[in-house]
XYZ file of C-alpha atoms in Angstrom:
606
model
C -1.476 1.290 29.382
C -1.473 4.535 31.196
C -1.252 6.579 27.632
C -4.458 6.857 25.738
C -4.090 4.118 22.772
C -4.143 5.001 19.039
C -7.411 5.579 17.753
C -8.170 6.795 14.029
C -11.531 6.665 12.707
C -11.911 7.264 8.867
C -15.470 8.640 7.153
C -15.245 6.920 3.543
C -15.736 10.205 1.123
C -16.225 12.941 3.356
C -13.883 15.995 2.136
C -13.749 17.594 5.571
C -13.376 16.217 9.546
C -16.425 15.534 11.010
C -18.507 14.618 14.973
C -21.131 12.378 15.208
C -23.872 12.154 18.047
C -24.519 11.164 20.208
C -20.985 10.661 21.858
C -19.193 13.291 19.781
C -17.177 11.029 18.088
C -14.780 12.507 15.605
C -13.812 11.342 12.211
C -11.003 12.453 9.932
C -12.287 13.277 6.382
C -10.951 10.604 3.619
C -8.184 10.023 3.236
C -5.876 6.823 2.385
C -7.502 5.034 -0.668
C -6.157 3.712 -3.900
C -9.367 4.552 -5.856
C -12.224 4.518 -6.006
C -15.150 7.113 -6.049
C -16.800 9.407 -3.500
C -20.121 9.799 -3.021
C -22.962 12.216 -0.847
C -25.625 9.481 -0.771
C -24.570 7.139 1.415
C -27.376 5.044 3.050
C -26.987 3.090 6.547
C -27.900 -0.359 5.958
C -28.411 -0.571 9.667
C -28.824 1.539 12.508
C -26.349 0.509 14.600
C -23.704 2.224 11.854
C -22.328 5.506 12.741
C -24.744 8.644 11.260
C -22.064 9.688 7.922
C -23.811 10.300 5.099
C -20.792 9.810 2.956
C -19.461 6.831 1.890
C -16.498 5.583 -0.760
C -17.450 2.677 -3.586
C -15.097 0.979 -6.032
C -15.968 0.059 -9.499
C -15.050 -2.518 -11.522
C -13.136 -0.288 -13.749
C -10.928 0.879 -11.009
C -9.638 -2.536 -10.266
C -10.716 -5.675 -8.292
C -8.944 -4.634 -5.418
C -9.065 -1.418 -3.856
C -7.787 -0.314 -0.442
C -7.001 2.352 2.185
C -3.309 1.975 3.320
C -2.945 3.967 6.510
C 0.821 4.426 7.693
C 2.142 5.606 10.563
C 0.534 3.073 12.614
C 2.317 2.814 16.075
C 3.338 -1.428 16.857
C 0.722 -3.268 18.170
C -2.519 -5.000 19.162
C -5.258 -3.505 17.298
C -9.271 -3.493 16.376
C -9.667 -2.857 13.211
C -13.654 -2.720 12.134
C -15.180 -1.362 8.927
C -19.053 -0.198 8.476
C -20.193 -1.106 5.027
C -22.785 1.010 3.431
C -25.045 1.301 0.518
C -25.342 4.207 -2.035
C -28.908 5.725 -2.493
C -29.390 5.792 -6.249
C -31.794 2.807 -8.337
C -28.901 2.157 -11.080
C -26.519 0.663 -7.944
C -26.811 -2.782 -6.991
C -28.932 -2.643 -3.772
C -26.379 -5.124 -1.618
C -23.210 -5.567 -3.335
C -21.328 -8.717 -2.397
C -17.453 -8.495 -1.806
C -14.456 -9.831 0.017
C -12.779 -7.901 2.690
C -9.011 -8.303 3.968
C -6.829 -6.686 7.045
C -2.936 -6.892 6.044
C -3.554 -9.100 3.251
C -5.854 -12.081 4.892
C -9.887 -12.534 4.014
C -11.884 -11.741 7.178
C -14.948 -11.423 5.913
C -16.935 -12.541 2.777
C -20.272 -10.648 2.461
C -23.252 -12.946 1.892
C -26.609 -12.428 0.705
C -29.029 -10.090 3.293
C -26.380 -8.414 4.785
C -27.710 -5.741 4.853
C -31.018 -6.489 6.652
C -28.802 -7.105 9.644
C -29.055 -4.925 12.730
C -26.442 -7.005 14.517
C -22.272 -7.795 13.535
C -22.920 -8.033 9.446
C -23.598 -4.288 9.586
C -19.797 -4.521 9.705
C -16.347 -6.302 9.752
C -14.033 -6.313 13.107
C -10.630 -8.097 13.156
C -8.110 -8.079 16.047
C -4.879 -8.190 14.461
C -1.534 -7.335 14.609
C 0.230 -4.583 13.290
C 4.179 -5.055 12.753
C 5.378 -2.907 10.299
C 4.025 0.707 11.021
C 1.180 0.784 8.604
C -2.171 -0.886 8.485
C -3.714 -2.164 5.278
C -7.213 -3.036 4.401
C -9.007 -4.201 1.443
C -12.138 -4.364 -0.708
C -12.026 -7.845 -3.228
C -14.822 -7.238 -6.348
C -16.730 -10.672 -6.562
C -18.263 -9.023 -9.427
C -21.606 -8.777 -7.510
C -21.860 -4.909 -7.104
C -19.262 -2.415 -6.297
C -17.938 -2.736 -3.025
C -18.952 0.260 -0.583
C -17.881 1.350 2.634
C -19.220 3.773 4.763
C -16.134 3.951 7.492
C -13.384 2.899 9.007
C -11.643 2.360 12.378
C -8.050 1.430 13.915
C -8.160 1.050 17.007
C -5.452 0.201 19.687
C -6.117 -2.267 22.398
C -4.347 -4.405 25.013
C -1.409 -6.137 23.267
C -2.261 -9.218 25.420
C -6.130 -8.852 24.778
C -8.164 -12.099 24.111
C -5.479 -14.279 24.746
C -7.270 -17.690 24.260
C -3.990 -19.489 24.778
C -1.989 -21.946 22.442
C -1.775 -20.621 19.237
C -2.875 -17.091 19.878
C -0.387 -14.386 18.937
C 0.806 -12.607 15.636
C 0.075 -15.326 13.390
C -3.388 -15.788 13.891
C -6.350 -12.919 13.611
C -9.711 -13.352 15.640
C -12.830 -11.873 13.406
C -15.866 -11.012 15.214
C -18.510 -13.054 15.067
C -20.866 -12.175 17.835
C -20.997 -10.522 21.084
C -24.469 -10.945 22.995
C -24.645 -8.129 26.380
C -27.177 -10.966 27.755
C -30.396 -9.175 29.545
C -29.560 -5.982 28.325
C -32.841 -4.078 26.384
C -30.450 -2.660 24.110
C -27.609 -2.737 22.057
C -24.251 -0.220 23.326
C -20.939 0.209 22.369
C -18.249 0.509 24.833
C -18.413 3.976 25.008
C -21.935 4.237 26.064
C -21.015 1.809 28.802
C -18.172 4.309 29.729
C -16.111 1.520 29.271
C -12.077 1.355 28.893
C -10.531 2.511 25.789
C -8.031 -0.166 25.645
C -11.468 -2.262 24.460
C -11.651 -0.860 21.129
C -15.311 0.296 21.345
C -17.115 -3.075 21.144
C -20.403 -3.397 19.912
C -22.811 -5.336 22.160
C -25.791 -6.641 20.895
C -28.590 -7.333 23.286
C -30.829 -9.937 23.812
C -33.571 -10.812 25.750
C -34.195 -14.402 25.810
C -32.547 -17.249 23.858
C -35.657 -18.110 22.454
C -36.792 -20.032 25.465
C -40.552 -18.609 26.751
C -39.072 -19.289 30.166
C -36.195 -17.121 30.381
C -35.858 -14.247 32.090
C -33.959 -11.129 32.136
C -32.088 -9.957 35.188
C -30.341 -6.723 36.310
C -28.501 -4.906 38.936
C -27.198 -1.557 40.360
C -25.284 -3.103 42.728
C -21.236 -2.525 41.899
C -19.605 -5.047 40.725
C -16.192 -6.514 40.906
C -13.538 -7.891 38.543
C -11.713 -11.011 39.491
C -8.052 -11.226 38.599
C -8.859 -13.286 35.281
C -11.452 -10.759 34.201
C -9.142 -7.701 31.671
C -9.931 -4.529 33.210
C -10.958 -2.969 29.726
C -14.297 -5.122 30.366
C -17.057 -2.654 31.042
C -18.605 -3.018 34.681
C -21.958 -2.315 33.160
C -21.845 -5.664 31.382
C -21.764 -7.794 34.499
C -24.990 -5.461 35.391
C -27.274 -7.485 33.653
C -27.745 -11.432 32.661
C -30.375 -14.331 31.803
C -31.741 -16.396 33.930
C -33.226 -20.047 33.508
C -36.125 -20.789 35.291
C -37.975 -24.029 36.943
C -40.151 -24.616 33.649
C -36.674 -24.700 31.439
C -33.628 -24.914 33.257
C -31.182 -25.219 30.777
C -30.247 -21.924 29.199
C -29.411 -22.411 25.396
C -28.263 -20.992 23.173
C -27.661 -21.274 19.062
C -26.397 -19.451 16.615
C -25.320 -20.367 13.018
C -21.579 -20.176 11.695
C -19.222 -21.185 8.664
C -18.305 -24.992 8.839
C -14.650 -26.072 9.197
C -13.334 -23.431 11.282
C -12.087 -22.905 14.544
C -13.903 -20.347 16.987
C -13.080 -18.972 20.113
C -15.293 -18.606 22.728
C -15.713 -16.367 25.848
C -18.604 -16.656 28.307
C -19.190 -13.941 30.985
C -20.868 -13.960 34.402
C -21.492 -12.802 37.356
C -23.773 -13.560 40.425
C -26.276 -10.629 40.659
C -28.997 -13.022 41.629
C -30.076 -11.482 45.118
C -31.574 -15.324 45.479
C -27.843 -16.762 45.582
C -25.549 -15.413 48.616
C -22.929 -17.810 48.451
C -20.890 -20.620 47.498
C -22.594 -23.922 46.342
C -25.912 -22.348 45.804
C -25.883 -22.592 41.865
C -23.305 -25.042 40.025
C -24.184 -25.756 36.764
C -21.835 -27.573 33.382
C -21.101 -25.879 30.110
C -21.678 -27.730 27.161
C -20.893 -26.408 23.672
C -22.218 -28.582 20.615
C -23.787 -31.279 23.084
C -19.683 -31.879 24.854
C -19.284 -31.261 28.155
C -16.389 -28.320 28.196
C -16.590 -27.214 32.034
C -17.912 -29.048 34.775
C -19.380 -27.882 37.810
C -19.225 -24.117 37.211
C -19.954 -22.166 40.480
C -19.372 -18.712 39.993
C -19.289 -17.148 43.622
C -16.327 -19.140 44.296
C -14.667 -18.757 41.162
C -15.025 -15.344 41.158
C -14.432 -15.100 44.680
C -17.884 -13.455 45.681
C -21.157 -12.523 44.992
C -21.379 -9.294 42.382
C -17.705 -10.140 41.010
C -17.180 -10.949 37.342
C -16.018 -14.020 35.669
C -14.565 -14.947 32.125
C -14.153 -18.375 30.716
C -12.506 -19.131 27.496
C -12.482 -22.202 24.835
C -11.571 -22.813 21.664
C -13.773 -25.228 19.421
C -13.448 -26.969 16.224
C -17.215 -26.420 14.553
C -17.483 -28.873 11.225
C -21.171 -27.475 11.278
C -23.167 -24.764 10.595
C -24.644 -24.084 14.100
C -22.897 -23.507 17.178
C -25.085 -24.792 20.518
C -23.703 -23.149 23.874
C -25.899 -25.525 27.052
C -25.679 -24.123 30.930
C -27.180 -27.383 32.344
C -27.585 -26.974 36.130
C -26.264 -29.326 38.424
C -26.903 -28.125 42.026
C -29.529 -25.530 42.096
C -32.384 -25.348 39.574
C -31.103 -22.373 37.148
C -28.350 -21.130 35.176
C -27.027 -17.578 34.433
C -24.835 -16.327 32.038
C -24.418 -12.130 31.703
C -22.388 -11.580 27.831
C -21.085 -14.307 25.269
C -17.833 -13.190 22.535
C -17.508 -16.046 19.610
C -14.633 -15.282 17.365
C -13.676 -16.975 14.332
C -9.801 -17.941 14.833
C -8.411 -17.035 11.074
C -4.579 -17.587 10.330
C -3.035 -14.874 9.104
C -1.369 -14.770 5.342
C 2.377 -14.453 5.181
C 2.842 -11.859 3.023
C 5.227 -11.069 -0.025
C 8.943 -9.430 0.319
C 8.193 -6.180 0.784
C 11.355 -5.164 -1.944
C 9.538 -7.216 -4.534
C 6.391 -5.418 -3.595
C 8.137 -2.334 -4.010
C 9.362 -3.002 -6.834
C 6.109 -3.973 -8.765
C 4.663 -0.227 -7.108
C 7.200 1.261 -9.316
C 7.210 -1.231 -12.388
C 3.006 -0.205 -12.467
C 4.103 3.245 -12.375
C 6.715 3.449 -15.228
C 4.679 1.266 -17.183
C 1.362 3.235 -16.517
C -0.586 0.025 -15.955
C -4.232 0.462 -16.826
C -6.438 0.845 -13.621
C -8.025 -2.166 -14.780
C -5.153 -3.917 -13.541
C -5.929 -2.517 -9.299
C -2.504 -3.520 -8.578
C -3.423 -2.337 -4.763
C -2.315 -4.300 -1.612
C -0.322 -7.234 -1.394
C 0.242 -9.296 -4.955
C -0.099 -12.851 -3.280
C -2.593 -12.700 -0.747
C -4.971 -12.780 0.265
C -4.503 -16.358 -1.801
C -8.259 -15.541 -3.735
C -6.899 -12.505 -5.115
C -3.387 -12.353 -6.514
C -2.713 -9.236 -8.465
C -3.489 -9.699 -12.592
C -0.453 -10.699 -14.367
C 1.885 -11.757 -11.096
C 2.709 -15.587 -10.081
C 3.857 -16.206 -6.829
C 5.798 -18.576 -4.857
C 6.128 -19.378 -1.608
C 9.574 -19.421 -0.079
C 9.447 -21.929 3.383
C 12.709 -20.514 3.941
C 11.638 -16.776 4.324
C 8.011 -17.209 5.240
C 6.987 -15.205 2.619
C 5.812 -14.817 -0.751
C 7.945 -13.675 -3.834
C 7.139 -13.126 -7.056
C 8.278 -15.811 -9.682
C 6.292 -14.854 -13.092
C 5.205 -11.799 -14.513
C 2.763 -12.083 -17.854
C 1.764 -8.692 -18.821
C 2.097 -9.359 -23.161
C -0.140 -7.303 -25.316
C -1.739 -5.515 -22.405
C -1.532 -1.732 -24.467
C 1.631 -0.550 -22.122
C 3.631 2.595 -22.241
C 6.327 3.923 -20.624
C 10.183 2.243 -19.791
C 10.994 -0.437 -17.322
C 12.448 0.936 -14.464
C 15.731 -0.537 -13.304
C 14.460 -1.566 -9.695
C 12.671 -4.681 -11.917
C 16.426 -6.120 -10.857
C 14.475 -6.588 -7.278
C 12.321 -9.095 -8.227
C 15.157 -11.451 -7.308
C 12.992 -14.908 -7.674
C 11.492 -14.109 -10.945
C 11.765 -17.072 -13.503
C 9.513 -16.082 -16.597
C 8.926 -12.357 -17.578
C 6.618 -11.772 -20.659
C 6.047 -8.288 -21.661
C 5.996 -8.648 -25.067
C 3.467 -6.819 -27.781
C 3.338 -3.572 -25.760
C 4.844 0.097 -26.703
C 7.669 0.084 -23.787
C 10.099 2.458 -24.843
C 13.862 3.039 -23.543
C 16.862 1.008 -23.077
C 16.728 -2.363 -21.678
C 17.890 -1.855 -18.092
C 21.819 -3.949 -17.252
C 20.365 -4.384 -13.606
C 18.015 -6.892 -15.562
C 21.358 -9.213 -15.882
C 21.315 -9.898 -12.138
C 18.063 -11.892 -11.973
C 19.868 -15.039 -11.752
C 16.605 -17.448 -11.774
C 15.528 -15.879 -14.837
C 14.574 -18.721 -18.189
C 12.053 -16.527 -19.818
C 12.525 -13.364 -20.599
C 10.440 -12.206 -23.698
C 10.576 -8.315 -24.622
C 9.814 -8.736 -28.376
C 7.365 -6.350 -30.587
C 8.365 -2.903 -28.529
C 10.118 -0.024 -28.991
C 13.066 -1.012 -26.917
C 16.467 1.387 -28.207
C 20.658 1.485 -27.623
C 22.185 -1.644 -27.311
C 21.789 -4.740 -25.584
C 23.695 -5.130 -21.908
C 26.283 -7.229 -21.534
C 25.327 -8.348 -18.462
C 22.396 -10.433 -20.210
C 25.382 -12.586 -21.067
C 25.450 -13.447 -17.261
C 22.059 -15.235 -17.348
C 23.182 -18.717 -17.299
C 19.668 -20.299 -16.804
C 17.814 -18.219 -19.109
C 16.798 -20.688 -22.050
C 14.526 -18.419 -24.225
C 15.134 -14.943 -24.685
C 13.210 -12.643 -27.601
C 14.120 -9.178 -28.237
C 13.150 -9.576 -31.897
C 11.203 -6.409 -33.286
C 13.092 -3.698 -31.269
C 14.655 -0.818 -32.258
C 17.950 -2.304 -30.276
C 21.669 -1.295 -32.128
C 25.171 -2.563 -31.655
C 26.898 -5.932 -30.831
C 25.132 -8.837 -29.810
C 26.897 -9.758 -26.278
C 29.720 -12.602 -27.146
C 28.181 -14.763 -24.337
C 24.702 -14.617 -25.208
C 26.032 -15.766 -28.842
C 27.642 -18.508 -27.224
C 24.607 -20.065 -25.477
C 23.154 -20.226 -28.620
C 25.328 -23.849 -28.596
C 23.736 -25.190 -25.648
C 20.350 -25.163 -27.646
C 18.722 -22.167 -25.825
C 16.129 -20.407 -28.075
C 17.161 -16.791 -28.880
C 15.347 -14.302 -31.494
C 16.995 -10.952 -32.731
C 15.756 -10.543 -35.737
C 13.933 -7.327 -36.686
C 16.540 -5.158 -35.124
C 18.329 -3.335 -38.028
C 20.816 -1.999 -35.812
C 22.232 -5.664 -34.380
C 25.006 -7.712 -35.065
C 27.654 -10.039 -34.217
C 26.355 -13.599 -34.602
C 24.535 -15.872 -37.296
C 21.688 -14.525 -38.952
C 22.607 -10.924 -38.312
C 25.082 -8.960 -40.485
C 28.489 -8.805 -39.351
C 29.770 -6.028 -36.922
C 32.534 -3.719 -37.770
C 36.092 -2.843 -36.079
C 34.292 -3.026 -32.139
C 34.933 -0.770 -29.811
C 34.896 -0.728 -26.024
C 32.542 1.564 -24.437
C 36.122 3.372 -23.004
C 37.718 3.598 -26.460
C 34.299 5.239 -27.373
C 34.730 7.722 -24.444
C 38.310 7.961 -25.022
C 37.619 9.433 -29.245
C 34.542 11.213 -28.104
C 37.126 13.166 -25.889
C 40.201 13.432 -28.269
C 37.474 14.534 -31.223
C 36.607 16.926 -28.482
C 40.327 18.317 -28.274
C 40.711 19.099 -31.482
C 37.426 20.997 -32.485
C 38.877 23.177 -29.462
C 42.210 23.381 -30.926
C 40.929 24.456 -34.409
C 37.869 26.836 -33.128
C 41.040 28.491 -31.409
C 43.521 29.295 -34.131
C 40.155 30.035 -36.352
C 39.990 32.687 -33.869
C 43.182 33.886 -33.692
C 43.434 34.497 -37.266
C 40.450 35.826 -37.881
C 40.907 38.152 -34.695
C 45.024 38.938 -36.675
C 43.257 39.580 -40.019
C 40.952 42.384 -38.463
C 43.394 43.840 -36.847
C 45.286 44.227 -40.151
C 42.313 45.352 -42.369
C 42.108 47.981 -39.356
C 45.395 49.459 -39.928
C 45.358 49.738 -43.614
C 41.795 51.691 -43.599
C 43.466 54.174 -41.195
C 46.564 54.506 -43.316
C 44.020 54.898 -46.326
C 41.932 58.632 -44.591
C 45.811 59.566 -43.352
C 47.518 59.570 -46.839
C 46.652 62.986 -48.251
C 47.550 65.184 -45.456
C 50.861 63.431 -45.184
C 51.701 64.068 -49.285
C 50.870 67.477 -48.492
C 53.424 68.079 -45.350
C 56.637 66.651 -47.666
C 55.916 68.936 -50.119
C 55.583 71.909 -48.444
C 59.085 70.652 -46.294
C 60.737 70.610 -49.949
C 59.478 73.895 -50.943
C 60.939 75.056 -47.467
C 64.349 73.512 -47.900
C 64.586 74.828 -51.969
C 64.047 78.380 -51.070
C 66.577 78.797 -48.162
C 69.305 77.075 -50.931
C 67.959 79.334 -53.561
C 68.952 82.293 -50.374
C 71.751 81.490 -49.733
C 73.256 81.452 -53.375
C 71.946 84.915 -53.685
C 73.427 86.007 -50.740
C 77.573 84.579 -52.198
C 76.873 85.878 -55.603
C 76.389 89.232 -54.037
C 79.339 89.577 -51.930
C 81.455 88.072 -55.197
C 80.131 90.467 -57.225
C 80.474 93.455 -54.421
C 84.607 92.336 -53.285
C 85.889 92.195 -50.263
C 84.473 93.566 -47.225
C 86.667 96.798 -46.113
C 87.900 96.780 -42.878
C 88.660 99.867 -40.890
């Protein structure tokens, strides 16, 4: 614990980071949600909630579950606490009633004056624990006012904080119920006590007196000392003050009212600042809680090992009321003191569902573009009260989780394809999406759902052909594709389960065929003989787009020659004429020249 542990604070709606007073704290901007709506006029129902004045509310007609998923979230123990708040306008319900949930478990259901509360129904706390790097938390519509919440915090403490024991660990969350700083004069978080951070910033309420005209309030500047069984991210400030019984009422009581049939633990803090005790044996007193005797003979200087030296006792209790009586009868010495009580509510946490499957119905909302009606947000199966519209879930003892076994979404107005992830919903038994506008081919990966019996697609818009790995669902017993736009041979082995009495429907599709009732198919083709005279069909329109070029190119070069011949033509006439009028007049020379010498005789020689 020697690093400073993960804090992130949240303010619901704020569009930039801000610091409240009077400690400074700082608070991202919003950030996280699946929906909802911001708003400026936030009002604090109480004044104990931190000073935002934004907040973020969820209507009805963004879903009936909304919630910030925060990732990132190192392993570990954490406080997780959310301030509710109320919006400032007269057309919101003044105090709306909803359901809250940390990683898929209800850990808080709002109830009626909530909000009139300067004590822990200001807000929810949980300590829980957070496995898988992200930290999810919820807002459930009862349909009494839309949900609204002011901020929220994750905060890291001790990983082996509140330990009450058997049963405690990562199956089980503890929900605040109250924390009393007993004799304080008024109420402080951890932080104002200076306290360790590894605490979570606890709220302490204070109080007084139990109701009892005869107690009194005691305090202390004296420093005080935690025993080995006392966490050191207990402030020192809260063994600093306490109640005191007195002669007129020793017994120090206390009551408080819970929810029936649950378990609660319960931690009781004290420490002797009573300058009237110095030592062992001086005051020894019994706890009782609901009238039975849990610890006997309490004395807390040698417990604790001294005077001014804390002490923590824990107990869990089964409460099949609603009240919750906590007695400090004295035994030796005439009063009892106590200094801070801690009751939480022991909640088991939900498994939750496959996270592949959950994955898989993120995407199937996106490519059908679910209404937001629909929310959709969270976990589909749990909390148990609020399964997502449209899923059915098992649970697989196996696994220890949830998976999805049904999905009824028919004549819901959807658009879009289905995605071929659906082939991750591995469990699912009965799929009805039928009277929608779904559009695309029917994905093959739907073949390897090997639970599926029910698988109804009818009155879509559903194209190309249907896969032959349908054929491979040998427990599907009714399958309608009917009204489709589907083409091509129905798969051989779907036509034979038609003998083993399963209920198929086809009809409507004007491109099918292949078995009864549909017209008969012609010379089939594999989908490689398809390739193989796409290709070869291919070839050829190369082949001929070739030798039409050739030619053509041939033919111009032709046409080319003859137009030159054509403008050469008269200047060649012209040159073999006047080469024929050359060669006539040297003959006509030369017989001129051997008439004269015949005529003339012989040349005489000297």
């Amino acid at each position: 614990m020697n690093a400073a542990p993960y804090a992130l604070r949240i303010s619901c709606g704020a569009r930039k980071d801000v610091h409240t007073p009077p400690t400074n704290t700082f608070w991202y901007r919003d950030f996280g949600y699946s929906g909802g709506i911001p708003s400026a006029n936030a009002t604090r129902p109480s004044y104990i909630t931190p000073p935002l004045s934004t907040l973020r509310y969820f209507p009805l007609s963004t879903g009936p579950e909304n919630c910030y998923h925060i990732e990132r979230v190192p392993h570990g123990h954490y406080s997780v606490r959310v301030f509710l708040g109320l919006i400032h306008d007269p057309t919101f319900d003044n105090e709306p009633l909803f359901d809250v949930s940390v990683e898929g478990t209800v850990v808080y259901s709002l109830s009626s004056g909530w909000s009139n509360h300067d004590d822990e129904q200001a807000f929810v706390e949980a300590l829980v624990f957070l496995e898988d790097g992200t930290a999810s938390i919820c807002f459930h519509s009862t349909g009494h006012g839309d949900p609204a919440v002011l901020s929220i915090e994750v905060l890291q403490v001790g990983n082996n904080a509140y330990n009450y024991g058997s049963g405690w660990g990562r199956g089980t969350i503890l929900r605040t119920h109250k924390r009393l700083s007993c004799g304080a004069k008024s109420p402080k978080f951890d932080v104002d006590y200076s306290g360790n951070h590894w605490g979570g910033d606890r709220f302490w309420n204070s109080i007084t007196t139990f109701g009892q005209k005869s107690d009194r309030a005691l305090a202390t500047k004296n420093s005080i000392k935690l025993s080995s069984n006392v966490p050191n991210y207990y402030p020192e400030a809260l063994y600093q003050t306490a109640l005191v019984s007195t002669d007129n009422q020793p017994d120090l009581t206390y009551t408080m009212d819970v929810d029936p049939n649950r378990n609660y633990s319960i931690w009781l803090h004290f420490a002797e600042i009573d300058p009237s005790v110095t030592g062992e044996g001086q005051r020894v007193f019994d706890i009782l809680i609901n009238g039975d005797t849990e610890y006997q003979g309490i004395d807390i200087v040698k417990m604790s090992g001294d005077i001014n030296s804390a002490l923590v006792l824990n107990t869990t209790v089964a409460v099949s009321g609603r009240s919750l009586t906590i007695s400090m009868h004295p035994v030796k010495g005439s009063h009892a003191i106590i200094s801070a009580i801690e009751i939480f509510e022991i909640v088991r946490a939900e498994s939750k569902t496959l996270i592949d499957e959950v994955r898989a119905l993120q995407k199937l909302k996106n490519a059908l573009g679910l209404p937001l009606r629909f929310g959709w947000n969270g976990d589909p199966c749990v909390p148990q009260q609020h399964p997502w519209s449209g899923v059915d879930c098992q649970f697989d003892s196996a696994k220890s989780k949830w998976v999805i076994d049904g999905l009824g979404l028919d004549n819901q107005g959807l658009r879009g394809f289905l995605p071929a992830d659906i082939s991750k919903l591995s469990h699912l038994q009965n799929m009805n999406l039928s009277e929608n506008s779904i559009k695309g081919h029917i994905p093959s990966s739907l073949g390897t759902i090997a639970s599926l019996e029910v698988l109804d697609l009818s009155y879509n818009f559903f194209n190309g052909s249907i896969p032959e790995s349908l054929g491979g669902l040998t427990s599907v017993r009714i399958l309608n594709l009917n009204s489709n736009s589907l083409t091509g041979r129905v798969p051989a082995a779907l036509g034979g389960r038609l003998l083993h009495r399963a209920s198929f429907n086809f009809t409507d599709n004007k491109g099918l065929c292949g078995i009864p009732g549909l017209p008969t198919c012609g010379p089939h083709l594999t989908a490689g003989a398809k390739i193989g005279i796409a290709l070869g069909s291919c070839a050829v329109l190369l082949l001929i787009a070739t030798c039409l070029t050739c030619w053509w190119k041939r033919r111009q070069n032709i046409l080319r020659a003859q137009k030159i011949a054509a403008r050469g033509a008269p200047y060649a006439k012209a040159r073999t004429h006047f080469a024929r009028d050359v060669q006539l007049t040297r003959h006509n020379s030369g017989q001129e020249h051997a008439r004269t010498a015949a005529e003339n005789g012989p040349i005489l020689l000297s």
